[in-house]
Amino acid sequence: MVGIRSFGALALLSFASAAVSSSTAGIEALVARRLPHLAHKFHFELSSPCAQNASCFDSYTVSSVGDKIKVSAETLSGLNRGLYAYLTEIAGGDIYWTGSYLDVDCAPPVDQKLTGSSVVKWRYYFNTVTFSYTAAFWHWEDWELQLDWLALRGVNLPLAWVGFEKTLIDTYRWAGLTDAQISTFLSGPAFQAWNRFGNIQGSWNGTLPMSWVNDQFILGKKIVDRMVELGMTPVMPAFAGFVPRAFPEVDNSPNLVNSSDWSGFPTILTNDTLLEPQDAFFTKMQQYFVTKQKEDFGNVSSIYTIDQFNELTPASGNTTYLATVSNSTIESLKAADPNAVWMMQGWLFFSASTFWTAERIQAFLGGVSNNEDMLILDLFSEVQPQWQRTQSYFGKNWIWCFLHDYGGNMGLYGSMQNETVVPMEALAANPNMVGMGVTMEGQEGNEVTYDLFLDQAWSKAPIDTASYVQKWVQRRYSGKAPQSVFQAWDILRTAVYSNENANVSVVPKSILGLAPAISGLFRFGAGNHHPTVPSYDPQVLIGPWRLLVQAAFAHPHLLKIETFHHDLTDVTRQVVANAFIPAYVNLISTWNQTGATSASIRKAGQKLTDILTTLDKVLYTSPDFLLSRWISKAVAWAKGSHEIKTYYEYNARNQITLWGPEGQINDYASKDWAGLVGQYYKERWELFVKYLATTTPETYNATVFGDTLLQFEQAWNGQRWSGPACTKGNLLHIIETDPLLQSLLA
Ligand SMILES: *[C@@H]1O[C@H](CO)[C@@H](O)[C@H](O)[C@H]1NC(C)=O
Ligand SMILES: *[C@@H]1O[C@H](CO)[C@@H](O)[C@H](O)[C@H]1NC(C)=O
Ligand SMILES: *[C@@H]1O[C@H](CO)[C@@H](O)[C@H](O)[C@H]1NC(C)=O
Ligand SMILES: *[C@@H]1O[C@H](CO)[C@@H](O)[C@H](O)[C@H]1NC(C)=O
Ligand SMILES: *[C@@H]1O[C@H](CO)[C@@H](O)[C@H](O)[C@H]1NC(C)=O
Ligand SMILES: *[C@@H]1O[C@H](CO)[C@@H](O)[C@H](O)[C@H]1NC(C)=O
Ligand SMILES: *[C@@H]1O[C@H](CO)[C@@H](O)[C@H](O)[C@H]1NC(C)=O
Ligand SMILES: *[C@@H]1O[C@H](CO)[C@@H](O)[C@H](O)[C@H]1NC(C)=O
Ligand SMILES: *[C@@H]1O[C@H](CO)[C@@H](O)[C@H](O)[C@H]1NC(C)=O
Ligand SMILES: *[C@@H]1O[C@H](CO)[C@@H](O)[C@H](O)[C@H]1NC(C)=O
Ligand SMILES: *[C@@H]1O[C@H](CO)[C@@H](O)[C@H](O)[C@H]1NC(C)=O
């Protein structure tokens, strides 16, 4: 069967061989997009490009020449970073996720030349799952902002998954599978990351429409073009080996194995079939995939991402087997692209550390002969680095990555020491640490920690966080913040963003977003990934919050600055979420007292409802905290089809709530969002209080309550949003009049 397939027309294609662009048009277009009134002020000069020279890192020089600002560098990424250095250090501007674009009025001259240089070859960005947790429904405008943000910060190695399914489907079709067979494999729009990882297959509330695949393909090509134009090397997908269940009908190879199951999903949705890389047909599919991808996306990169065992157990732990798998994988890539470099997320070495002994890791990595042919992401370096126990990945090139956030959790959190001092120590100790990367699962908040880390990649010495945060506040609020706001941020820096408590080492989530239960809601980090205990004393947050609130009252212009409005909403959100903890503790202890009455339980429960009502109102004031924004972006992709809208909305709702048809990973990606708090979490806690009021510690039955809950949750998953899709209310007015907020401020 295999023999009759040929590459047909594809083999005859030739490609433009330009990899990274060498024109300054990309950065000029960025200036025209973000700073149109200053477009004539900049002169970008690309001098003697140093590509192909391993010891040459990106660097820049900025100076005034006549009335122009001249930025020169040897690479486009150097130019981008040079522009950023000028904007942030001299012109006082910046660009954020939170809706505030560069708002620099004029371009002051440069008195003293600005120079800078990256300390690492690669600045990497994205986790495979960020494409689902944060970017699942992004449109081109969202991507444009994100890519400008990345480029300016000097990122030069972003992951580029968007549009992958089109190439995959083409490859499956070429292999002889029918569209019906293929469609049973593909997962819904909000779950593609785990389908790409081979964790799940299929979709649980309808079928992925081809219109989604085609629209993402168009979007993906724009993204890759823009990345290249901005001097970034996209990390492209490749064929990992996961195939539809029906694959034996086209190739009944002895090298087909079922992967292990993942996160308690039923077999039909997991245990993905893997065509092992040592199969000759795997290589053919890889060649087809890579060739087709180059035809469609351009010959823009030779760095490919492949993960075969992310949260999956390999079929055998035999070291010969593991070396064969990796050797065959790299051989298949080399057959498709002689320059291929295989990038993999190193998460498995931490998450399955019992399986992945140093000996097995050595065998697996040893299957690839050249150290430069691999790029390992040490995925969680700021908390659980694996490079020590693997002797620096036994010589393979690797990137120190900052993970920070699971599932788009939203608590305030940072560990600035571990973002600055710790990576610099690692760099000094490891010549094969070739980059610094950000591999957050979700990009939701705590923006200051991302800025700090990406700036650290351009500073030899660990950054001094005290002065850093002051300068950051200065430009974040356009130079218009009073002293008290700086004070507030300095407290946040030391209390919230300088965590050294290893128990809570990632972004915590609010317990209000967890399924109500009488116990088990308080937990620490690392082991079960999302702590719910803040890393600081909640009382400590009141001080900076009060300072921000007072500043907002005293200086009404502040709230007109989007970033300030965002930050005040966010800190208020956290204060209210923290207030939920003692209210919850009080509810449980009231219920647990002998002689508790249903009236006393309801009264204690009312406090929870009140807190959630306040929180929902607060969140509604900011566009960055709306459930309706997530949903409307999803539904907009359906372009009018009612059935597809319903399917996309189910996907959007399901990921952030049940995460699976029956709550397989319930609340993993919970969010403090207006609409979700008011409609979903509040309803769940009210059901809980109602149930508590009718039970005692002797009669309480978690199964009975769980059934009630699931019924509500599933019904909510199937609903369509009918409320407003925009902000409402005035944050200051709410703070002034809400009794709960007033009592917390007092
Ligand atoms: C892709 O570009 C590289 C150089 O960047 C070149 O060596 C290679 O032949 C090109 N591949 C194809 C398929 O054109
Ligand atoms: C590589 O770049 C470094 C730094 O710019 C430079 O010193 C060196 O001469 C270059 N080597 C080659 C072979 O071009
Ligand atoms: C994989 O699982 C499916 C579904 O249970 C089963 O039909 C198939 O035989 C299994 N394949 C292999 C190679 O074990
Ligand atoms: C799914 O994986 C589990 C191991 O994680 C295994 O026990 C089970 O047999 C697999 N099922 C199929 C159908 O392959
Ligand atoms: C591992 O697999 C190889 C090749 O199949 C075999 O020769 C060897 O005996 C196996 N080792 C162990 C410990 O099972
Ligand atoms: C695959 O393994 C063989 C045998 O060890 C080795 O010679 C070859 O270099 C490996 N291939 C790659 C691309 O590393
Ligand atoms: C910071 O990094 C060190 C060294 O890797 C580690 O021991 C510590 O637990 C980390 N701290 C936090 C809060 O993650
Ligand atoms: C960390 O967790 C351990 C075990 O749960 C606990 O004993 C210890 O008090 C915790 N430390 C902090 C600082 O919370
Ligand atoms: C209820 O109180 C008893 C006795 O103090 C205690 O052992 C138990 O853990 C409490 N239950 C809950 C759910 O708090
Ligand atoms: C809890 O309720 C379930 C379902 O009604 C029942 O099967 C189970 O026996 C109950 N558990 C206890 C401890 O009563
Ligand atoms: C999708 O889920 C909703 C809510 O759980 C359910 O009502 C509906 O029947 C499901 N639709 C499909 C096609 O599975």
Coordinates of N, CA, C and O in Angstrom, one line a residue, residues 235-343:
V235 N 8.9 28.4 15.5 CA 9.0 26.9 15.7 C 7.8 26.3 15.1 O 6.7 26.6 15.5
M236 N 8.0 25.5 14.0 CA 6.9 24.9 13.3 C 6.5 23.5 13.8 O 7.4 22.8 14.3
P237 N 5.3 23.2 13.7 CA 4.9 21.8 14.0 C 5.5 20.8 13.1 O 5.9 21.2 12.0
A238 N 5.4 19.5 13.4 CA 5.8 18.5 12.5 C 4.9 17.3 12.8 O 4.0 17.4 13.6
F239 N 5.1 16.2 12.2 CA 4.3 15.0 12.4 C 4.8 14.2 13.6 O 6.0 13.8 13.6
A240 N 4.0 14.1 14.6 CA 4.5 13.4 15.9 C 4.2 11.9 15.8 O 4.8 11.2 16.6
G241 N 3.3 11.5 15.0 CA 3.0 10.1 14.9 C 1.5 9.7 15.3 O 1.1 8.6 15.1
F242 N 0.8 10.7 15.9 CA -0.6 10.3 16.3 C -1.5 10.3 15.1 O -1.4 11.1 14.2
V243 N -2.3 9.2 15.1 CA -3.1 9.0 13.9 C -4.5 8.5 14.3 O -4.7 8.1 15.4
P244 N -5.5 8.7 13.4 CA -6.9 8.3 13.7 C -6.9 6.8 14.0 O -6.1 6.0 13.5
R245 N -7.9 6.4 14.8 CA -8.1 5.0 15.1 C -8.2 4.1 13.9 O -7.8 2.9 14.0
A246 N -8.7 4.6 12.8 CA -8.9 3.8 11.6 C -7.6 3.5 10.8 O -7.6 2.9 9.8
F247 N -6.5 4.0 11.4 CA -5.3 3.9 10.6 C -4.9 2.5 10.1 O -4.4 2.4 9.0
P248 N -5.2 1.5 10.9 CA -4.8 0.1 10.4 C -5.5 -0.2 9.1 O -5.0 -1.0 8.3
E249 N -6.6 0.5 8.7 CA -7.2 0.3 7.5 C -6.4 0.7 6.3 O -6.5 0.2 5.2
V250 N -5.5 1.7 6.5 CA -4.6 2.1 5.4 C -3.2 1.6 5.6 O -2.4 1.5 4.7
D251 N -2.8 1.3 6.8 CA -1.5 0.8 7.1 C -1.4 0.0 8.4 O -1.3 0.5 9.5
N252 N -1.6 -1.3 8.3 CA -1.7 -2.1 9.5 C -0.3 -2.5 10.0 O 0.1 -3.6 9.9
S253 N 0.4 -1.5 10.5 CA 1.8 -1.7 10.8 C 1.9 -2.3 12.2 O 1.1 -2.0 13.1
P254 N 2.9 -3.1 12.4 CA 3.2 -3.7 13.8 C 3.7 -2.5 14.7 O 3.7 -2.7 15.9
N255 N 4.0 -1.4 14.2 CA 4.5 -0.3 15.0 C 3.4 0.6 15.4 O 3.6 1.8 15.8
L256 N 2.1 0.2 15.4 CA 1.0 1.0 15.9 C 0.8 0.6 17.3 O 0.7 -0.6 17.7
V257 N 0.9 1.6 18.2 CA 0.6 1.3 19.6 C -0.5 2.3 20.1 O -0.5 3.4 19.6
N258 N -1.2 1.9 21.1 CA -2.1 2.9 21.7 C -1.3 3.6 22.9 O -0.7 2.9 23.7
S259 N -1.4 4.9 22.9 CA -0.8 5.6 24.0 C -1.6 5.3 25.3 O -2.7 4.8 25.3
S260 N -1.0 5.7 26.4 CA -1.7 5.5 27.7 C -2.9 6.5 27.8 O -3.0 7.4 26.9
D261 N -3.7 6.3 28.7 CA -4.8 7.2 28.9 C -4.4 8.5 29.6 O -3.4 8.5 30.2
W262 N -5.2 9.5 29.5 CA -4.9 10.8 30.0 C -6.0 11.4 30.8 O -7.2 11.4 30.3
S263 N -5.7 11.7 32.0 CA -6.6 12.5 32.9 C -8.0 11.9 33.0 O -9.0 12.7 33.1
G264 N -8.1 10.6 33.0 CA -9.4 10.0 33.2 C -10.5 10.1 32.1 O -11.7 9.9 32.4
F265 N -10.1 10.5 30.9 CA -11.0 10.5 29.8 C -11.4 9.1 29.4 O -10.6 8.2 29.5
P266 N -12.6 8.9 28.9 CA -13.0 7.5 28.4 C -12.1 7.2 27.2 O -11.7 8.1 26.5
T267 N -11.9 5.9 27.0 CA -11.0 5.4 26.0 C -11.3 6.0 24.6 O -10.4 6.3 23.9
I268 N -12.5 6.2 24.3 CA -12.9 6.7 23.0 C -12.3 8.1 22.8 O -12.0 8.5 21.6
L269 N -12.0 8.9 23.9 CA -11.5 10.2 23.7 C -10.0 10.3 24.1 O -9.4 11.4 24.0
T270 N -9.4 9.2 24.4 CA -8.0 9.2 24.8 C -7.3 8.0 24.2 O -7.7 7.4 23.2
N271 N -6.2 7.5 24.8 CA -5.4 6.4 24.3 C -5.2 6.5 22.8 O -5.3 5.6 22.0
D272 N -4.7 7.7 22.4 CA -4.5 8.0 21.0 C -3.5 7.0 20.4 O -2.5 6.6 21.0
T273 N -3.8 6.6 19.2 CA -3.0 5.6 18.4 C -1.7 6.4 17.9 O -1.8 7.4 17.4
L274 N -0.6 5.7 18.2 CA 0.7 6.3 17.8 C 1.4 5.4 16.8 O 1.5 4.2 17.0
L275 N 1.7 6.0 15.6 CA 2.5 5.3 14.6 C 3.9 5.5 15.1 O 4.4 6.7 15.1
E276 N 4.6 4.5 15.5 CA 5.9 4.8 16.1 C 6.9 5.2 15.1 O 6.9 4.8 13.9
P277 N 7.8 6.1 15.5 CA 8.8 6.7 14.5 C 9.6 5.7 13.8 O 10.1 6.0 12.7
Q278 N 9.9 4.6 14.3 CA 10.8 3.6 13.6 C 10.1 2.9 12.4 O 10.7 2.2 11.7
D279 N 8.8 3.2 12.3 CA 8.1 2.7 11.1 C 8.5 3.5 9.8 O 8.5 4.7 9.9
A280 N 8.8 2.7 8.8 CA 9.2 3.4 7.5 C 8.1 4.4 7.0 O 8.4 5.5 6.5
F281 N 6.8 4.1 7.3 CA 5.8 4.9 6.8 C 5.7 6.2 7.6 O 5.3 7.3 7.1
F282 N 6.2 6.2 8.9 CA 6.3 7.4 9.7 C 7.2 8.4 9.0 O 6.8 9.6 8.8
T283 N 8.3 8.0 8.5 CA 9.2 8.9 7.8 C 8.6 9.5 6.6 O 8.7 10.6 6.3
K284 N 7.8 8.6 5.8 CA 7.2 9.1 4.6 C 6.1 10.2 5.0 O 6.0 11.2 4.3
M285 N 5.4 9.9 6.0 CA 4.4 10.9 6.4 C 5.1 12.2 6.9 O 4.6 13.3 6.6
Q286 N 6.2 12.1 7.6 CA 6.9 13.2 8.0 C 7.4 14.1 6.8 O 7.3 15.3 6.8
Q287 N 7.9 13.4 5.8 CA 8.4 14.1 4.6 C 7.3 14.8 3.9 O 7.4 15.9 3.5
Y288 N 6.1 14.1 3.8 CA 5.0 14.7 3.2 C 4.6 16.0 4.0 O 4.4 17.1 3.5
F289 N 4.5 15.8 5.3 CA 4.0 16.9 6.2 C 4.9 18.1 6.1 O 4.5 19.2 5.8
V290 N 6.2 17.9 6.2 CA 7.1 19.0 6.3 C 7.2 19.7 4.9 O 7.2 20.9 4.8
T291 N 7.2 18.9 3.8 CA 7.2 19.5 2.5 C 6.0 20.3 2.2 O 6.0 21.4 1.7
K292 N 4.8 19.7 2.6 CA 3.5 20.4 2.4 C 3.5 21.7 3.3 O 3.1 22.8 2.8
Q293 N 4.0 21.6 4.5 CA 4.0 22.8 5.3 C 4.9 23.9 4.8 O 4.6 25.1 4.8
K294 N 6.0 23.5 4.2 CA 6.9 24.5 3.6 C 6.3 25.1 2.4 O 6.4 26.3 2.1
E295 N 5.5 24.3 1.7 CA 4.8 24.8 0.5 C 3.8 25.9 0.9 O 3.7 26.9 0.3
D296 N 3.1 25.6 2.0 CA 2.0 26.5 2.4 C 2.5 27.7 3.3 O 1.9 28.8 3.1
F297 N 3.4 27.4 4.1 CA 3.8 28.5 5.1 C 5.1 29.1 4.7 O 5.6 30.1 5.3
G298 N 5.8 28.6 3.7 CA 7.1 29.1 3.3 C 8.2 28.3 4.0 O 8.0 27.6 5.0
N299 N 9.4 28.4 3.4 CA 10.6 27.7 4.0 C 11.2 28.6 5.0 O 12.2 29.2 4.8
V300 N 10.5 28.8 6.1 CA 10.8 29.8 7.0 C 11.6 29.4 8.3 O 12.1 30.3 9.0
S301 N 11.7 28.1 8.5 CA 12.3 27.7 9.7 C 12.6 26.2 9.6 O 12.0 25.5 8.9
S302 N 13.7 25.8 10.3 CA 14.0 24.4 10.4 C 13.9 23.9 11.8 O 14.5 22.8 12.2
I303 N 13.3 24.6 12.7 CA 13.1 24.2 14.1 C 11.7 23.7 14.2 O 10.7 24.4 13.9
Y304 N 11.5 22.4 14.6 CA 10.2 21.7 14.7 C 9.9 21.3 16.1 O 10.8 20.8 16.8
T305 N 8.7 21.4 16.4 CA 8.3 20.9 17.8 C 7.6 19.6 17.6 O 6.7 19.4 16.8
I306 N 8.1 18.6 18.4 CA 7.4 17.3 18.5 C 7.5 16.8 19.9 O 8.5 16.8 20.5
D307 N 6.3 16.4 20.4 CA 6.2 15.8 21.7 C 5.4 14.5 21.6 O 4.2 14.6 21.2
Q308 N 6.0 13.4 21.9 CA 5.3 12.2 21.8 C 4.8 11.6 23.1 O 3.9 10.8 23.2
F309 N 5.4 12.1 24.2 CA 5.2 11.5 25.5 C 4.8 12.5 26.6 O 5.1 12.3 27.7
N310 N 4.2 13.6 26.1 CA 3.8 14.6 27.1 C 2.7 14.1 28.0 O 1.6 13.9 27.4
E311 N 2.9 13.8 29.2 CA 1.9 13.2 30.1 C 1.4 11.9 29.6 O 0.3 11.5 29.9
L312 N 2.2 11.2 28.9 CA 1.9 9.8 28.4 C 3.1 8.9 28.7 O 4.2 9.4 28.7
T313 N 2.8 7.7 29.0 CA 3.9 6.7 29.3 C 4.3 6.0 28.0 O 3.4 5.4 27.4
P314 N 5.6 6.0 27.7 CA 6.0 5.3 26.5 C 5.7 3.8 26.6 O 5.6 3.3 27.7
A315 N 5.5 3.2 25.5 CA 5.2 1.7 25.4 C 6.2 0.9 26.2 O 5.8 -0.2 26.7
S316 N 7.4 1.3 26.2 CA 8.4 0.5 26.9 C 9.5 1.5 27.6 O 9.7 2.5 27.0
G317 N 10.0 1.0 28.7 CA 11.1 1.8 29.3 C 12.5 1.3 28.9 O 13.5 1.8 29.4
N318 N 12.5 0.3 28.1 CA 13.8 -0.2 27.6 C 14.6 0.9 26.9 O 14.1 1.6 26.0
T319 N 15.8 1.1 27.4 CA 16.6 2.2 26.9 C 16.9 2.1 25.4 O 17.0 3.1 24.7
T320 N 17.0 0.8 24.9 CA 17.3 0.7 23.5 C 16.0 1.2 22.7 O 16.2 1.8 21.7
Y321 N 14.9 0.8 23.2 CA 13.6 1.3 22.6 C 13.6 2.8 22.6 O 13.3 3.4 21.5
L322 N 13.8 3.4 23.7 CA 13.7 4.9 23.8 C 14.7 5.6 22.8 O 14.3 6.6 22.2
A323 N 15.9 5.0 22.7 CA 16.9 5.6 21.8 C 16.4 5.4 20.4 O 16.7 6.3 19.5
T324 N 15.8 4.3 20.1 CA 15.3 4.1 18.7 C 14.2 5.1 18.4 O 14.2 5.6 17.3
V325 N 13.3 5.3 19.3 CA 12.2 6.3 19.0 C 12.8 7.7 18.7 O 12.4 8.3 17.7
S326 N 13.7 8.1 19.5 CA 14.2 9.5 19.3 C 15.1 9.5 18.0 O 15.0 10.5 17.3
N327 N 15.9 8.5 17.8 CA 16.7 8.4 16.6 C 15.8 8.4 15.4 O 16.1 9.2 14.4
S328 N 14.8 7.7 15.4 CA 13.9 7.6 14.2 C 13.2 8.9 14.0 O 13.0 9.4 12.9
T329 N 12.9 9.6 15.1 CA 12.2 10.9 15.0 C 13.1 11.9 14.3 O 12.7 12.6 13.4
I330 N 14.3 12.0 14.8 CA 15.2 13.0 14.2 C 15.6 12.6 12.8 O 15.7 13.4 11.9
E331 N 15.7 11.3 12.5 CA 16.0 10.8 11.2 C 14.9 11.2 10.2 O 15.1 11.6 9.1
S332 N 13.7 11.1 10.7 CA 12.5 11.5 9.8 C 12.5 13.0 9.5 O 12.3 13.4 8.4
L333 N 12.9 13.7 10.5 CA 12.9 15.2 10.3 C 14.1 15.5 9.3 O 13.9 16.4 8.4
K334 N 15.2 14.9 9.5 CA 16.3 15.1 8.6 C 16.0 14.7 7.2 O 16.5 15.4 6.2
A335 N 15.3 13.6 7.0 CA 14.9 13.2 5.7 C 14.0 14.3 5.0 O 14.1 14.4 3.8
A336 N 13.3 15.0 5.8 CA 12.4 16.0 5.3 C 13.1 17.3 5.1 O 12.8 18.1 4.3
D337 N 14.0 17.6 6.0 CA 14.7 18.9 6.0 C 16.1 18.7 6.7 O 16.2 18.5 7.9
P338 N 17.1 18.7 5.8 CA 18.5 18.3 6.3 C 18.9 19.2 7.5 O 19.8 18.8 8.3
N339 N 18.3 20.4 7.6 CA 18.8 21.3 8.7 C 17.9 21.2 9.9 O 18.1 22.0 10.9
A340 N 17.1 20.2 9.9 CA 16.1 20.1 11.0 C 16.7 20.1 12.4 O 17.7 19.4 12.7
V341 N 16.0 20.8 13.3 CA 16.3 20.8 14.7 C 15.0 20.4 15.4 O 14.0 20.9 15.1
W342 N 15.1 19.5 16.3 CA 13.9 19.0 17.0 C 13.8 19.7 18.4 O 14.6 19.5 19.2
M343 N 12.7 20.4 18.6 CA 12.5 21.0 19.9 C 11.4 20.2 20.6 O 10.4 19.8 20.0

